[in-house]
Tab-separated table of C-alpha atoms in Angstrom:
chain	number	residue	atom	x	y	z
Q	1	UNK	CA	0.000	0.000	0.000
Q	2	UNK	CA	2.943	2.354	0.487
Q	3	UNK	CA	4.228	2.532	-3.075
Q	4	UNK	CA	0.055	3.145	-4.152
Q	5	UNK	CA	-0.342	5.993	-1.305
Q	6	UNK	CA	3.323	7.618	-2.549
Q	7	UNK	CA	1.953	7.295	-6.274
Q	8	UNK	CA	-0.836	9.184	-5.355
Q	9	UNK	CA	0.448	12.467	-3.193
Q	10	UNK	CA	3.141	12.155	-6.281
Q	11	UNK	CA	0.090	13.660	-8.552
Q	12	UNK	CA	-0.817	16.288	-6.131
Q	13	UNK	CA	-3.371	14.510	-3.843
Q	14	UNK	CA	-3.332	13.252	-0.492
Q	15	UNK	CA	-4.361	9.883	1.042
Q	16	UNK	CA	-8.269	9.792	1.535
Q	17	UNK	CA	-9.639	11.708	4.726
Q	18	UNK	CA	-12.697	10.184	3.964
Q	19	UNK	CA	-13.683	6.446	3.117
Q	20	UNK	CA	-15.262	5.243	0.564
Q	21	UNK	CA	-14.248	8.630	-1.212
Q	22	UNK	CA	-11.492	9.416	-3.582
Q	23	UNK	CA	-8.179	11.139	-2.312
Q	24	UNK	CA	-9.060	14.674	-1.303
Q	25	UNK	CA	-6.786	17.652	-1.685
Q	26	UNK	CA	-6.739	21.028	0.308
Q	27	UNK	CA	-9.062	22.048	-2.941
Q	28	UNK	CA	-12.245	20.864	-2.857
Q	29	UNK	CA	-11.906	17.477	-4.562
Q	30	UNK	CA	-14.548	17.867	-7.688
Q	31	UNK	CA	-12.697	21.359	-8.657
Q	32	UNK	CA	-9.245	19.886	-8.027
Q	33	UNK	CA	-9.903	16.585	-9.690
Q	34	UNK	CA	-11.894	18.809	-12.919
Q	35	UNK	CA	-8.279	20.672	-12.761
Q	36	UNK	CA	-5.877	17.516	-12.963
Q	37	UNK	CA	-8.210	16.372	-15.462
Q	38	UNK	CA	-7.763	19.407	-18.049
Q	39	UNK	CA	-3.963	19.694	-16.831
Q	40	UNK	CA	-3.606	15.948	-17.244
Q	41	UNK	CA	-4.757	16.563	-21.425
Q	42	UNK	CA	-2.644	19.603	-22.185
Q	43	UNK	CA	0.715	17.809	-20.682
Q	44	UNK	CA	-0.580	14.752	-22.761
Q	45	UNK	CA	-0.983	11.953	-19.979
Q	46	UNK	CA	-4.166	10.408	-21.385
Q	47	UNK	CA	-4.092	8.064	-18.471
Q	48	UNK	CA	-3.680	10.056	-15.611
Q	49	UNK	CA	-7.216	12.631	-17.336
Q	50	UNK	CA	-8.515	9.255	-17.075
Q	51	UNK	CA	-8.070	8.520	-13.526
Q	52	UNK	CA	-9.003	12.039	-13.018
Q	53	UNK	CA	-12.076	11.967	-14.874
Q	54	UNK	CA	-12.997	8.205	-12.947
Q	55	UNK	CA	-12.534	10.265	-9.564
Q	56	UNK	CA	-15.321	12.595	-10.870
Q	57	UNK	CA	-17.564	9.920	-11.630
Q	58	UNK	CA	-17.181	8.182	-8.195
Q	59	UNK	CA	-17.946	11.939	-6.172
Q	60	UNK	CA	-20.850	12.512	-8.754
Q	61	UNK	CA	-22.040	8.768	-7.903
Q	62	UNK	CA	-21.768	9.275	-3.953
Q	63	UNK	CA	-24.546	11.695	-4.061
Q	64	UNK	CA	-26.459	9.904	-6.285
Q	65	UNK	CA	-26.085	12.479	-9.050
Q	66	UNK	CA	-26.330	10.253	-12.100
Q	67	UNK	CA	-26.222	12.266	-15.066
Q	68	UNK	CA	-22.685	13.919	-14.444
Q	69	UNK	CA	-21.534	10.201	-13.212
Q	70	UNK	CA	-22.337	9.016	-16.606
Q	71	UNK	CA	-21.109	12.336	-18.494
Q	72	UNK	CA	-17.714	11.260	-16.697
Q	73	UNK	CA	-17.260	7.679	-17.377
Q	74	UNK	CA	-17.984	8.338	-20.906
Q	75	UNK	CA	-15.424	11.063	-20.836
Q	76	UNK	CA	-13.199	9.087	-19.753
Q	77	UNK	CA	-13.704	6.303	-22.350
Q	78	UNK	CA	-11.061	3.896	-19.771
Q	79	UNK	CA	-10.974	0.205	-20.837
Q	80	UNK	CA	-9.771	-3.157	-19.055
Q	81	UNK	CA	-5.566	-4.043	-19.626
Q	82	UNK	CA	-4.184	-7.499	-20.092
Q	83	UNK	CA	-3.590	-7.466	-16.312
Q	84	UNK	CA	-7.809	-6.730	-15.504
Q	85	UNK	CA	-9.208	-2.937	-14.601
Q	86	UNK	CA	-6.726	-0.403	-14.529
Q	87	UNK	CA	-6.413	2.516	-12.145
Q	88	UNK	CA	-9.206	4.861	-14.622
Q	89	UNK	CA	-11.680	1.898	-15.508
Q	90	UNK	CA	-11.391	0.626	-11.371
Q	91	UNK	CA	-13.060	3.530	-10.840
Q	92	UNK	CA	-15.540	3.896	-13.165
Q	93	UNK	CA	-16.727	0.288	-12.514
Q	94	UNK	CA	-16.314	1.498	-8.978
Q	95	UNK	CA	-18.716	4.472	-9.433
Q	96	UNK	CA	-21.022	2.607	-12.003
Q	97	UNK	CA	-21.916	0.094	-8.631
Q	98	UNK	CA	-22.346	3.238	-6.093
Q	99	UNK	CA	-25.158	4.370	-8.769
Q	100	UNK	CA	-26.519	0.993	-7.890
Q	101	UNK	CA	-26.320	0.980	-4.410
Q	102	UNK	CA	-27.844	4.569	-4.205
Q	103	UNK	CA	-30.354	3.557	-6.565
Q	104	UNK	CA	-31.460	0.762	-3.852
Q	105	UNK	CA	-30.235	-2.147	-6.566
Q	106	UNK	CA	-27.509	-3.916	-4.033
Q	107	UNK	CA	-27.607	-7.438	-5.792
Q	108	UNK	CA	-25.698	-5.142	-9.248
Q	109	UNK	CA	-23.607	-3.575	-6.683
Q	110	UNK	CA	-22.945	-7.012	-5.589
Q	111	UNK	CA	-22.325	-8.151	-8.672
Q	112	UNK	CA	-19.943	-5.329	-9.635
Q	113	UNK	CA	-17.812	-4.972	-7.063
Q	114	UNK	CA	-17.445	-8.856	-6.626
Q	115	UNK	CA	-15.619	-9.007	-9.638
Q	116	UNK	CA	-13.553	-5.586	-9.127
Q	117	UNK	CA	-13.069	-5.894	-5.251
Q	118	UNK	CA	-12.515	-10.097	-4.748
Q	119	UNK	CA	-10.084	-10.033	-7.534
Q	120	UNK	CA	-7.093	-12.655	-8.643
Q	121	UNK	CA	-3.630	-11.874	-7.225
Q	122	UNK	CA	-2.796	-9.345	-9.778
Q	123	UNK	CA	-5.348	-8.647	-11.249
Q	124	UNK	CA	-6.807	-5.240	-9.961
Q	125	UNK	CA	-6.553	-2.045	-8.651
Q	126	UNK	CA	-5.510	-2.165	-5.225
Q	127	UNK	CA	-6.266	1.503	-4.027
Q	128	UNK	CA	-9.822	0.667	-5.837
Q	129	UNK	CA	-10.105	-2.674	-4.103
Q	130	UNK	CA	-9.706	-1.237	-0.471
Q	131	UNK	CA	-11.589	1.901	-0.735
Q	132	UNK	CA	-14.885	0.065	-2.223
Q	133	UNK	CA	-14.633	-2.832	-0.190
Q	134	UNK	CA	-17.190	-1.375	2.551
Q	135	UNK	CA	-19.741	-0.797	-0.185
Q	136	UNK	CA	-19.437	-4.622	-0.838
Q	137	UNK	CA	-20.285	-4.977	2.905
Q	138	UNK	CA	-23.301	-2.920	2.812
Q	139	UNK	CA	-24.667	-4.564	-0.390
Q	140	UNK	CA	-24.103	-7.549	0.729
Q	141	UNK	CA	-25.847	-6.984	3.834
Q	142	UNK	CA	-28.769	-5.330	2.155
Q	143	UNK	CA	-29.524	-8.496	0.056
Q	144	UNK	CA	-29.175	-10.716	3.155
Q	145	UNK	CA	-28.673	-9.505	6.779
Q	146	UNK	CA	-26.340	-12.180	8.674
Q	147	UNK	CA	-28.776	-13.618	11.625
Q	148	UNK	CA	-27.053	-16.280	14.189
Q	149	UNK	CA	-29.722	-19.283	12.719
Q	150	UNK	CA	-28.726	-17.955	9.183
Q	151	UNK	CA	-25.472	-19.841	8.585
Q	152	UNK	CA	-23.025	-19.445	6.179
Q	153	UNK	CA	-23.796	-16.724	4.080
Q	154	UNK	CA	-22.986	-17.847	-0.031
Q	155	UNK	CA	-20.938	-14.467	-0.257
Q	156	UNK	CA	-19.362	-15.396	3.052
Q	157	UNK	CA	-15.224	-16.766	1.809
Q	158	UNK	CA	-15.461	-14.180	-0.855
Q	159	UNK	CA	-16.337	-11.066	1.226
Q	160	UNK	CA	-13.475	-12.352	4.171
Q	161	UNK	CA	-10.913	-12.471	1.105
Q	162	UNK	CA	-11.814	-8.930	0.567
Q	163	UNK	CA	-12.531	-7.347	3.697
Q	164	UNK	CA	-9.615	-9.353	6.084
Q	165	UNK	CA	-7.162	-6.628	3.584
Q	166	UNK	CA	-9.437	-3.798	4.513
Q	167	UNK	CA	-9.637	-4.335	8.190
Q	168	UNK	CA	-5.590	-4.839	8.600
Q	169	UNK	CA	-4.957	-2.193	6.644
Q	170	UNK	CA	-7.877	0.599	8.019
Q	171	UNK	CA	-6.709	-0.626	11.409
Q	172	UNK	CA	-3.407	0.687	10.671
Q	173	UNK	CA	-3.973	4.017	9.830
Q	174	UNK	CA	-5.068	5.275	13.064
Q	175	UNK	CA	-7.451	7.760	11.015
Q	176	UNK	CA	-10.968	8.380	12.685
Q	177	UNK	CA	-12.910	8.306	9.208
Q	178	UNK	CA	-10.949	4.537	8.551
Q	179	UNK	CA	-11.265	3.487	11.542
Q	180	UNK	CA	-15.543	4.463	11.698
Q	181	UNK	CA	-15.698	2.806	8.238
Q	182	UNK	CA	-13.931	-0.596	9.980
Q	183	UNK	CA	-16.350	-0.317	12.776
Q	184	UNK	CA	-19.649	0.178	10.702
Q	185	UNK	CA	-18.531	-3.264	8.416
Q	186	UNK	CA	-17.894	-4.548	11.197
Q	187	UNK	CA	-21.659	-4.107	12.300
Q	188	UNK	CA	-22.756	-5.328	8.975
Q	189	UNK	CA	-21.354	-8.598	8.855
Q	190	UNK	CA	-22.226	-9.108	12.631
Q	191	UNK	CA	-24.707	-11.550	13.267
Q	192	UNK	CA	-25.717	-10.913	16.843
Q	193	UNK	CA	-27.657	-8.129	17.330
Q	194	UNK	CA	-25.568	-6.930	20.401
Q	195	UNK	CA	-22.743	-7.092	18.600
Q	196	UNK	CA	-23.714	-5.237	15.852
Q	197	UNK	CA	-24.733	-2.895	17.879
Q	198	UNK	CA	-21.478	-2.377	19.311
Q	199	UNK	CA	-19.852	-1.810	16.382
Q	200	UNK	CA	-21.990	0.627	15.211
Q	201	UNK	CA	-21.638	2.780	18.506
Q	202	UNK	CA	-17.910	2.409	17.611
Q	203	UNK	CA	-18.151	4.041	14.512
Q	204	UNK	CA	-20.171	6.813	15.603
Q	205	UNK	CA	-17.830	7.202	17.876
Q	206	UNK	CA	-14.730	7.476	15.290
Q	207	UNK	CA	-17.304	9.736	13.143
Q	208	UNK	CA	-17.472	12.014	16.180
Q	209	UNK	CA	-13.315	12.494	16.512
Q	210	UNK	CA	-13.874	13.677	12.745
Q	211	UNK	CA	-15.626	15.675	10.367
Q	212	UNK	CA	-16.889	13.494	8.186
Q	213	UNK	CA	-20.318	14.309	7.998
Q	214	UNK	CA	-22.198	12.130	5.062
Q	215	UNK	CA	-20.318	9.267	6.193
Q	216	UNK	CA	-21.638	9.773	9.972
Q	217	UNK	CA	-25.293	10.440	8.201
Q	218	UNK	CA	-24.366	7.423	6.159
Q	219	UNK	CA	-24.044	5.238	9.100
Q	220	UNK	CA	-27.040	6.358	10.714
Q	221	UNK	CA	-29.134	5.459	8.385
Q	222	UNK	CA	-27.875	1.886	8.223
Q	223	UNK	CA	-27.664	1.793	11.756
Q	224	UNK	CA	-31.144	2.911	11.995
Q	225	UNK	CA	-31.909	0.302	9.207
Q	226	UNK	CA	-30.460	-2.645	11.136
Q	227	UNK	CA	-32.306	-1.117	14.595
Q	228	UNK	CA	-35.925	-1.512	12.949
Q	229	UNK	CA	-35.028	-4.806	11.234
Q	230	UNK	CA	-34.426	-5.887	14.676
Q	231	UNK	CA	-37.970	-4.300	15.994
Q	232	UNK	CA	-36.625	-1.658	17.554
Q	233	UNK	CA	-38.492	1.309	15.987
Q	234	UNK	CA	-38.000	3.823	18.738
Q	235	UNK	CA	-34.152	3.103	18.667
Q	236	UNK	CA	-33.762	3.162	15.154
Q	237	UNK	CA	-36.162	6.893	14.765
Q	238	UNK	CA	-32.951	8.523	16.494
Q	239	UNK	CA	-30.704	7.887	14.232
Q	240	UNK	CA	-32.875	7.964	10.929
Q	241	UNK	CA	-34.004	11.493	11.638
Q	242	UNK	CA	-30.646	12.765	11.859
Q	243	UNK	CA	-29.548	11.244	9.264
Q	244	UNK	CA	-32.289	12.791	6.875
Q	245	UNK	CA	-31.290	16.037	7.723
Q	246	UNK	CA	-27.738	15.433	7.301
Q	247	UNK	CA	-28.231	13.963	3.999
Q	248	UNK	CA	-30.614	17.485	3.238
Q	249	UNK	CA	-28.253	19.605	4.368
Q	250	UNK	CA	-25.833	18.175	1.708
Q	251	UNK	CA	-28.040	18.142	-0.060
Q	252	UNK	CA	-27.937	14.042	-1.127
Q	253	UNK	CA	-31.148	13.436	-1.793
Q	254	UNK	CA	-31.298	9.890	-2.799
Q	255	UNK	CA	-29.677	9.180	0.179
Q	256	UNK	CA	-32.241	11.249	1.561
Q	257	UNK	CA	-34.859	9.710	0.212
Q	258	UNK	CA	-33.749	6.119	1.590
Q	259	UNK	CA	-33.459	7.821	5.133
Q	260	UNK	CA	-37.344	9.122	4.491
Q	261	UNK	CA	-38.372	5.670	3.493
Q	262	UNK	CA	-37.092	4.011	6.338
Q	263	UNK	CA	-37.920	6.699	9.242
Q	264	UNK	CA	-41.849	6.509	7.899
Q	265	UNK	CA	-40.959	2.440	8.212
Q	266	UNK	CA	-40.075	3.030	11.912
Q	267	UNK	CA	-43.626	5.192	12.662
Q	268	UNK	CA	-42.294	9.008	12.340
Q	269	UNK	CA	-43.492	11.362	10.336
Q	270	UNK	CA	-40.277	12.330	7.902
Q	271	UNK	CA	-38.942	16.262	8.940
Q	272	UNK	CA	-40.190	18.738	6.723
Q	273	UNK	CA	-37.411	20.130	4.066
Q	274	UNK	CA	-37.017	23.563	4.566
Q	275	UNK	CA	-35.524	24.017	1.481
Q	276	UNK	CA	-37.809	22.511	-0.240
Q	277	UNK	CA	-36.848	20.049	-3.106
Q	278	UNK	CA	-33.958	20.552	-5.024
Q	279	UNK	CA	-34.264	20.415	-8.547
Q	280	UNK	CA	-30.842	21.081	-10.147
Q	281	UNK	CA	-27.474	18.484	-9.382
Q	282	UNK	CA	-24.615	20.595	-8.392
Q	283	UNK	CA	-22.764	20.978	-11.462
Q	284	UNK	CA	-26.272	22.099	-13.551
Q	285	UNK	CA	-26.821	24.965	-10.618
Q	286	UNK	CA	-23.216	25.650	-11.044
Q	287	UNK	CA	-23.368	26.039	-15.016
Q	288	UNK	CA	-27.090	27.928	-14.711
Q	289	UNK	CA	-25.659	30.646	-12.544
Q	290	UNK	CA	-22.651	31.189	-14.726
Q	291	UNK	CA	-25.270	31.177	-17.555
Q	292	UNK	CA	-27.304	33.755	-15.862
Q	293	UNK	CA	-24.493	35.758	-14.808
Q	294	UNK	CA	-24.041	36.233	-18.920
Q	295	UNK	CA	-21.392	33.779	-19.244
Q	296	UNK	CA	-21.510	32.123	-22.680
Q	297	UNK	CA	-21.289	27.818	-22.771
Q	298	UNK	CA	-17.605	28.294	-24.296
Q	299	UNK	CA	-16.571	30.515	-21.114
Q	300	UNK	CA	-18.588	27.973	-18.922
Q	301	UNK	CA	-16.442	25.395	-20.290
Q	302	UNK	CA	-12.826	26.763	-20.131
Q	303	UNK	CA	-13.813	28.043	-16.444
Q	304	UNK	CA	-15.228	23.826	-15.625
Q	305	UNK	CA	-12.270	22.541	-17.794
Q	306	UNK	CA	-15.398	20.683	-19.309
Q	307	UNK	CA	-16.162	20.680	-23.176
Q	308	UNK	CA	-18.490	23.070	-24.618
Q	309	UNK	CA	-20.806	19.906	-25.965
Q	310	UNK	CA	-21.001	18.863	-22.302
Q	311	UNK	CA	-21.768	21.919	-21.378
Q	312	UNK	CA	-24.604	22.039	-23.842
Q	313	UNK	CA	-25.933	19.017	-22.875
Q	314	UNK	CA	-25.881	20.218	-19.162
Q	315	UNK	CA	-27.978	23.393	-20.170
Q	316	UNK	CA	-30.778	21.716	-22.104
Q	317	UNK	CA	-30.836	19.517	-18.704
Q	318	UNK	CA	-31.218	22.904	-16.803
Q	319	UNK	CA	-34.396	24.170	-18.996
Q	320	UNK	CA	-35.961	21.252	-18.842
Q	321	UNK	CA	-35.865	20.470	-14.963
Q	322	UNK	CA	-37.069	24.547	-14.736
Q	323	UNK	CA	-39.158	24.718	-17.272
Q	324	UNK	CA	-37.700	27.545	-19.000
Q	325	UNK	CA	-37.036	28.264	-22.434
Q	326	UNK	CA	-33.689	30.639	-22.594
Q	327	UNK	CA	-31.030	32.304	-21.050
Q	328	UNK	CA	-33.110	35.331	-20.449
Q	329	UNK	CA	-35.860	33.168	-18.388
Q	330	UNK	CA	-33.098	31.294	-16.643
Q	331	UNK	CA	-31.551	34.664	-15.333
Q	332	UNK	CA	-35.077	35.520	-14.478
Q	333	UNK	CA	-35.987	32.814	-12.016
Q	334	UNK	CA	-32.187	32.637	-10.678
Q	335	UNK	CA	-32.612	36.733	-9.830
């Protein structure tokens, strides 16, 4: 893991602060990854814009933003080498199962990151394979919760091949955000409910050392999850509620939606959104108030390091979701 971590702060990023997210820099990581990305082209590293670009897909995927996932992975056009997924197309597949796991379809997630994470000696990326390994947890878990009469889960020698890695390695970083993610898959392949519950105060624990707040909200909300499985509405309401408004205050909202679904399972009435619903992903609000602000799509796209067609594409988007038919009418209900 050493040589991956030094390859990595070699291209101007540090080590993840955050699990289950790309390496972060003291940039905010979509506008410093959008940056490599552009750099990466005009130096001619084809590769490296690739990685960049996969790292785009997997943020855009986290908060269930689809369409600029897709725009991404398409961008970066990364394909398999003789020795399986490379460090670009790890991540795409990577971010291509998060859309599935946000999109409530675990058994693709499953099926994805089985073949990316549980790979041949090798035969994959190995930054990739321990970063993603807790969303193999959780989708495994969400086809199947482990119970103590349950016995040995089908998925069971594949997931310890991949998580025993992950555990040694989290454990050894002494970070609070690693060592919450350990704890929380911990919880999730527990099969007695004390246990599990144990863990899961762990990791909210670690979350609490950090500042890592969707993967605290994230954790609530399978913590809450597990809690009402277990017929323990009143516990599980706790957690679930403050994990909605987490998840709306970043504004996530699949992820808030799946918090919504479960606190109405548990017998609360959901929070009210004072924001009210959000209609625009973050890179179409971005690109609408640069439109309204009288930017034209070719300045939009030098400033996003994105191509004008994308940034086309991302407008007609825009008029669509608000109903409006130019730039003038845009600039209107922005004012």
């Amino acid at each position: 893991m050493t040589a991956a971590r030094s390859r990595w702060c070699r291209r101007g990023w540090r080590w993840p602060r955050s699990p289950g997210s790309p390496p972060g820099t003291t940039r905010p990581p979509p506008a410093a990854a959008t940056e490599g990305a552009a750099l990466a082209r005009a130096t001619g590293q084809p590769a490296l814009a690739q990685s960049h670009l996969g790292v785009l897909a997997v943020l855009a995927a986290l908060v269930g933003d689809r369409e600029s996932c897709v725009l991404r992975i398409r961008e970066a056009g990364a394909h398999d080498t003789a020795q399986g997924p490379g460090e670009a197309r790890a991540l795409c597949q990577w971010a291509l199962a998060l859309l599935d796991l946000v999109e409530d379809r675990p058994r693709a997630t499953v099926a994805r990151l089985g073949a990316l994470v549980v790979a041949a000696s090798g035969r994959g990326n190995l930054i990739v394979q321990v970063a993603a390994t807790p969303h193999l947890v959780e989708a495994v878990w969400r086809c199947d919760p482990p119970t103590p009469a349950a016995g040995r889960d089908p998925h069971a020698a594949a997931l310890d091949r991949a998580f025993e890695p992950f555990d040694r390695w989290t454990a050894g970083t002494g970070q609070p955000a690693w060592l919450a993610l350990r704890a929380r898959c911990r919880a999730l392949r527990a099969a007695e409910p004390q246990t599990a519950e144990e863990h899961f105060r762990e990791a909210l624990r670690q979350h609490g050392r950090g500042d890592a707040d969707f993967a605290r909200a994230h954790t609530e909300l399978l913590f809450g999850r597990d809690l009402r499985r277990r017929r323990r509405p009143g516990a599980a309401r706790e957690h679930l509620r403050s994990a909605v408004e987490t998840f709306r205050l970043l504004r996530a909202e699949p992820w808030a939606a799946q918090a919504d679904v479960e606190l109405r399972a548990a017998g609360a009435p959901v929070p009210p959104d004072p924001a009210g619903a959000r209609e625009l992903t973050a890179q179409q609000e971005r690109i609408a108030r640069l439109v309204a602000d009288g930017a034209t799509n070719r300045e939009i796209a030098q400033q996003l390091f994105l191509s004008p067609r994308t940034i086309d594409h991302h407008l007609r988007n825009v008029f669509a979701r608000l109903g409006v038919r130019s730039r003038t009418e845009l600039a209107r209900r922005l004012s």
